[in-house]
Short mmCIF file of C-alpha atoms and ligand atoms in Angstrom, two decimals:
data_model
loop_
_atom_site.label_atom_id
_atom_site.label_comp_id
_atom_site.label_asym_id
_atom_site.label_seq_id
_atom_site.Cartn_x
_atom_site.Cartn_y
_atom_site.Cartn_z
CA MET D 1 35.79 3.59 -20.84
CA LYS D 2 32.97 6.10 -20.91
CA LYS D 3 29.90 4.75 -19.19
CA THR D 4 26.36 5.33 -20.46
CA PRO D 5 24.79 7.85 -18.08
CA GLN D 6 22.27 6.12 -15.86
CA ALA D 7 19.58 8.24 -14.25
CA ILE D 8 17.93 7.26 -10.99
CA VAL D 9 14.51 8.74 -10.23
CA ILE D 10 13.32 8.32 -6.64
CA LEU D 11 9.63 8.51 -5.73
CA ILE D 12 8.66 9.51 -2.19
CA SER D 13 5.61 10.50 -0.19
CA GLY D 14 7.04 11.41 3.19
CA GLY D 15 10.21 11.53 5.25
CA GLY D 16 12.45 10.26 2.51
CA SER D 17 15.08 8.73 4.76
CA ASN D 18 15.62 5.85 2.33
CA MET D 19 15.98 8.34 -0.50
CA ALA D 20 18.53 10.27 1.56
CA ALA D 21 20.44 7.05 2.26
CA ILE D 22 20.63 6.33 -1.46
CA VAL D 23 21.76 9.90 -2.26
CA ARG D 24 24.48 9.70 0.41
CA ALA D 25 25.65 6.30 -0.79
CA ALA D 26 25.84 7.61 -4.35
CA GLN D 27 28.09 10.42 -3.17
CA LYS D 28 30.23 8.37 -0.79
CA GLU D 29 30.73 5.50 -3.23
CA ALA D 30 31.15 7.78 -6.26
CA TRP D 31 28.44 6.14 -8.33
CA ALA D 32 28.88 8.85 -10.98
CA GLU D 33 32.48 7.81 -11.61
CA GLN D 34 32.07 4.10 -10.89
CA LEU D 35 28.73 3.43 -12.56
CA GLY D 36 27.92 6.56 -14.55
CA ALA D 37 24.86 6.86 -12.32
CA HIS D 38 23.29 9.82 -10.59
CA VAL D 39 20.10 10.64 -8.74
CA ALA D 40 18.46 12.80 -11.40
CA ALA D 41 15.22 13.65 -9.64
CA VAL D 42 13.07 13.12 -6.58
CA ILE D 43 9.33 13.13 -7.28
CA SER D 44 6.67 13.27 -4.56
CA ASN D 45 2.92 12.91 -4.74
CA LYS D 46 2.70 15.14 -1.66
CA ALA D 47 3.83 18.76 -1.61
CA ASN D 48 4.67 18.58 2.10
CA ALA D 49 6.90 15.49 1.88
CA ARG D 50 9.84 16.31 4.14
CA GLY D 51 12.27 14.51 1.88
CA LEU D 52 11.87 17.19 -0.79
CA GLN D 53 13.84 19.67 1.28
CA PHE D 54 16.74 17.27 1.66
CA ALA D 55 16.81 16.63 -2.08
CA GLN D 56 16.72 20.35 -2.88
CA GLY D 57 19.56 20.93 -0.43
CA GLN D 58 21.59 18.38 -2.40
CA GLY D 59 20.93 20.19 -5.66
CA ILE D 60 18.70 17.40 -6.96
CA ALA D 61 15.73 18.32 -9.17
CA THR D 62 12.44 17.86 -7.34
CA GLN D 63 8.90 17.70 -8.60
CA VAL D 64 5.50 17.42 -6.94
CA LEU D 65 2.76 15.54 -8.76
CA ASP D 66 -0.32 15.79 -6.59
CA HIS D 67 -2.36 12.67 -7.25
CA THR D 68 -5.55 14.39 -6.06
CA ALA D 69 -5.31 16.72 -9.08
CA TYR D 70 -5.84 13.81 -11.49
CA GLY D 71 -9.20 12.35 -12.41
CA SER D 72 -8.08 8.73 -12.33
CA ARG D 73 -5.26 6.46 -11.21
CA GLU D 74 -4.41 5.93 -14.89
CA ALA D 75 -4.14 9.68 -15.57
CA PHE D 76 -1.84 10.17 -12.58
CA ASP D 77 0.36 7.25 -13.55
CA GLN D 78 0.64 8.55 -17.12
CA ALA D 79 1.78 11.95 -15.84
CA LEU D 80 4.21 10.22 -13.50
CA ALA D 81 5.63 8.09 -16.30
CA ALA D 82 6.12 11.19 -18.45
CA ALA D 83 7.89 13.03 -15.62
CA ILE D 84 10.21 10.07 -15.06
CA ALA D 85 10.99 9.57 -18.75
CA GLN D 86 12.27 13.16 -19.02
CA HIS D 87 15.32 12.15 -17.00
CA GLY D 88 16.46 9.30 -19.23
CA THR D 89 16.72 8.35 -22.86
CA PRO D 90 14.85 5.66 -24.81
CA GLU D 91 18.12 3.67 -24.87
CA CYS D 92 18.75 4.12 -21.18
CA PRO D 93 15.54 4.90 -19.28
CA PRO D 94 15.79 5.80 -15.60
CA LEU D 95 15.89 3.31 -12.78
CA VAL D 96 12.77 4.06 -10.73
CA VAL D 97 13.17 3.67 -6.97
CA LEU D 98 10.08 3.69 -4.77
CA ALA D 99 11.10 4.92 -1.34
CA GLY D 100 8.09 5.23 0.91
CA PHE D 101 5.92 6.11 -2.10
CA MET D 102 2.43 5.49 -0.80
CA ARG D 103 0.59 4.89 -4.05
CA ILE D 104 -0.49 1.69 -5.70
CA LEU D 105 0.66 1.81 -9.30
CA THR D 106 -1.45 0.68 -12.24
CA PRO D 107 -0.51 -2.51 -14.10
CA ALA D 108 0.21 -0.36 -17.17
CA PHE D 109 2.77 1.72 -15.26
CA VAL D 110 4.37 -1.38 -13.78
CA GLU D 111 4.53 -3.06 -17.18
CA GLN D 112 6.08 0.04 -18.76
CA HIS D 113 8.83 0.11 -16.12
CA ALA D 114 9.23 -3.65 -15.71
CA GLY D 115 12.68 -4.71 -14.58
CA ARG D 116 13.70 -1.17 -13.60
CA LEU D 117 11.22 -0.52 -10.80
CA LEU D 118 12.37 -1.24 -7.26
CA ASN D 119 10.58 -1.00 -3.92
CA ILE D 120 11.41 -1.47 -0.26
CA HIS D 121 8.85 -3.07 2.00
CA PRO D 122 9.23 -3.15 5.79
CA SER D 123 8.74 -6.88 6.30
CA LEU D 124 10.42 -10.14 5.46
CA LEU D 125 8.43 -10.84 2.31
CA PRO D 126 6.49 -12.88 1.44
CA ALA D 127 5.29 -12.41 5.04
CA PHE D 128 3.17 -9.34 5.82
CA THR D 129 2.48 -7.72 2.50
CA GLY D 130 0.46 -4.50 2.72
CA LEU D 131 0.22 -2.10 5.66
CA HIS D 132 0.90 -2.21 9.44
CA THR D 133 3.66 -4.75 8.99
CA HIS D 134 5.41 -4.13 12.32
CA GLN D 135 2.31 -4.45 14.48
CA ARG D 136 1.32 -7.57 12.58
CA ALA D 137 4.76 -9.11 13.15
CA ILE D 138 4.50 -8.34 16.88
CA ASP D 139 0.94 -9.68 17.07
CA ALA D 140 2.00 -12.88 15.32
CA GLY D 141 4.72 -13.45 17.91
CA CYS D 142 7.54 -13.24 15.36
CA LYS D 143 11.03 -13.43 16.83
CA PHE D 144 12.50 -11.71 13.80
CA ALA D 145 11.37 -8.98 11.46
CA GLY D 146 13.07 -7.08 8.68
CA ALA D 147 12.83 -5.41 5.33
CA THR D 148 12.88 -6.49 1.69
CA VAL D 149 14.02 -4.77 -1.48
CA HIS D 150 12.21 -6.26 -4.44
CA GLN D 151 11.37 -5.74 -8.07
CA VAL D 152 7.87 -4.39 -8.48
CA SER D 153 5.44 -6.62 -10.31
CA ALA D 154 1.73 -6.23 -10.94
CA GLU D 155 0.91 -8.12 -7.73
CA LEU D 156 1.39 -6.09 -4.52
CA ASP D 157 4.75 -6.71 -2.76
CA ALA D 158 5.32 -9.87 -4.77
CA GLY D 159 8.18 -9.21 -7.24
CA ALA D 160 11.60 -10.88 -7.18
CA ILE D 161 13.48 -10.37 -3.91
CA LEU D 162 16.82 -8.54 -4.29
CA GLU D 163 17.95 -7.88 -0.68
CA GLN D 164 16.65 -8.56 2.83
CA SER D 165 17.64 -7.47 6.31
CA VAL D 166 16.74 -9.21 9.55
CA VAL D 167 16.39 -7.73 13.05
CA PRO D 168 15.19 -9.30 16.29
CA VAL D 169 11.77 -8.49 17.71
CA LEU D 170 12.58 -7.68 21.33
CA PRO D 171 10.38 -8.09 24.40
CA GLY D 172 8.36 -4.93 24.94
CA ASP D 173 8.71 -3.77 21.33
CA THR D 174 6.02 -1.44 20.04
CA GLN D 175 5.44 -0.95 16.35
CA ASP D 176 7.44 2.27 16.63
CA THR D 177 10.51 0.75 18.27
CA LEU D 178 10.45 -2.14 15.82
CA ALA D 179 9.94 0.20 12.86
CA ALA D 180 12.96 2.26 13.91
CA ARG D 181 15.14 -0.86 14.18
CA VAL D 182 14.01 -2.07 10.77
CA LEU D 183 14.38 1.37 9.15
CA ALA D 184 18.04 1.59 10.19
CA THR D 185 18.66 -1.60 8.20
CA GLU D 186 16.63 -0.35 5.23
CA HIS D 187 19.21 2.42 4.91
CA LEU D 188 21.89 -0.24 4.39
CA ILE D 189 20.15 -2.66 2.05
CA TYR D 190 18.38 -0.21 -0.27
CA PRO D 191 21.52 1.62 -1.47
CA ARG D 192 23.21 -1.77 -1.86
CA ALA D 193 20.37 -3.13 -3.98
CA VAL D 194 20.33 -0.02 -6.17
CA ARG D 195 24.11 -0.14 -6.65
CA THR D 196 23.96 -3.84 -7.58
CA TRP D 197 21.19 -3.18 -10.09
CA LEU D 198 23.15 -0.34 -11.69
CA ALA D 199 26.34 -2.40 -11.82
CA GLN D 200 24.50 -5.23 -13.53
CA ARG D 201 23.11 -2.89 -16.18
CA THR D 202 26.58 -1.43 -16.71
CA ARG D 203 27.97 -4.93 -17.23
CA ARG D 204 25.19 -5.89 -19.62
CA ALA D 205 25.82 -2.74 -21.66
CA ALA D 206 29.60 -3.31 -21.89
C1 GRF V 1 9.95 2.70 5.12
O1 GRF V 1 9.80 1.91 6.26
C2 GRF V 1 9.61 1.89 3.90
O2 GRF V 1 9.98 0.56 4.00
C3 GRF V 1 8.12 2.02 3.89
O3 GRF V 1 7.84 3.34 4.28
C4 GRF V 1 8.92 3.82 5.07
C5 GRF V 1 9.42 5.05 4.38
O4 GRF V 1 10.36 5.74 5.12
N1 GRF V 1 7.58 1.67 2.59
P1 GRF V 1 11.18 6.93 4.45
O5 GRF V 1 10.18 7.85 3.77
O6 GRF V 1 12.15 6.34 3.48
O7 GRF V 1 11.84 7.60 5.61
#
């Protein structure tokens, strides 16, 4: 059976290691053949995001939308939405994957992409929404930390939870050592969450 092509658009601001993990999983697990899905584009709000080079090396379309060039958050989000929409169709709009994308999105953008907008947050939500999650987990004396893949809703870091990973907080941990331990697990759960989402859409469409 021919599958409806499903585009994935990944938004980054920096290193892009989660984006790279998703791209590699797509290749290794043959998402194109299995799910009709492909990473169509990587969009960054920063021209110097290191992840752009990786994406270009993989032959993936990249685009920089510098948020400082827009007069308002709304204007930037409208341009972003237009850039994303180019990669899908009205019948099958792209899955939008936030991977270290350091921008708060407007309610209008979130509403427009509701149900197909995923994020990864480096904490065990609902604990430690916002920034500096690892230091806050250490300061709170947590014995465990982790990461959460969730649907994005209008409230920050509060949408439905899709996947979580758990790691121990070890004696002597700094925010950097803990962040590295958590990040390694992000690279496992984010591709899995994306694949599950795509498979569910494929099933719904069948
Ligand atoms: C990850 O820890 C992610 O959870 C957080 O920012 C970091 C991004 O890392 N939102 P990378 O750009 O995917 O390497």
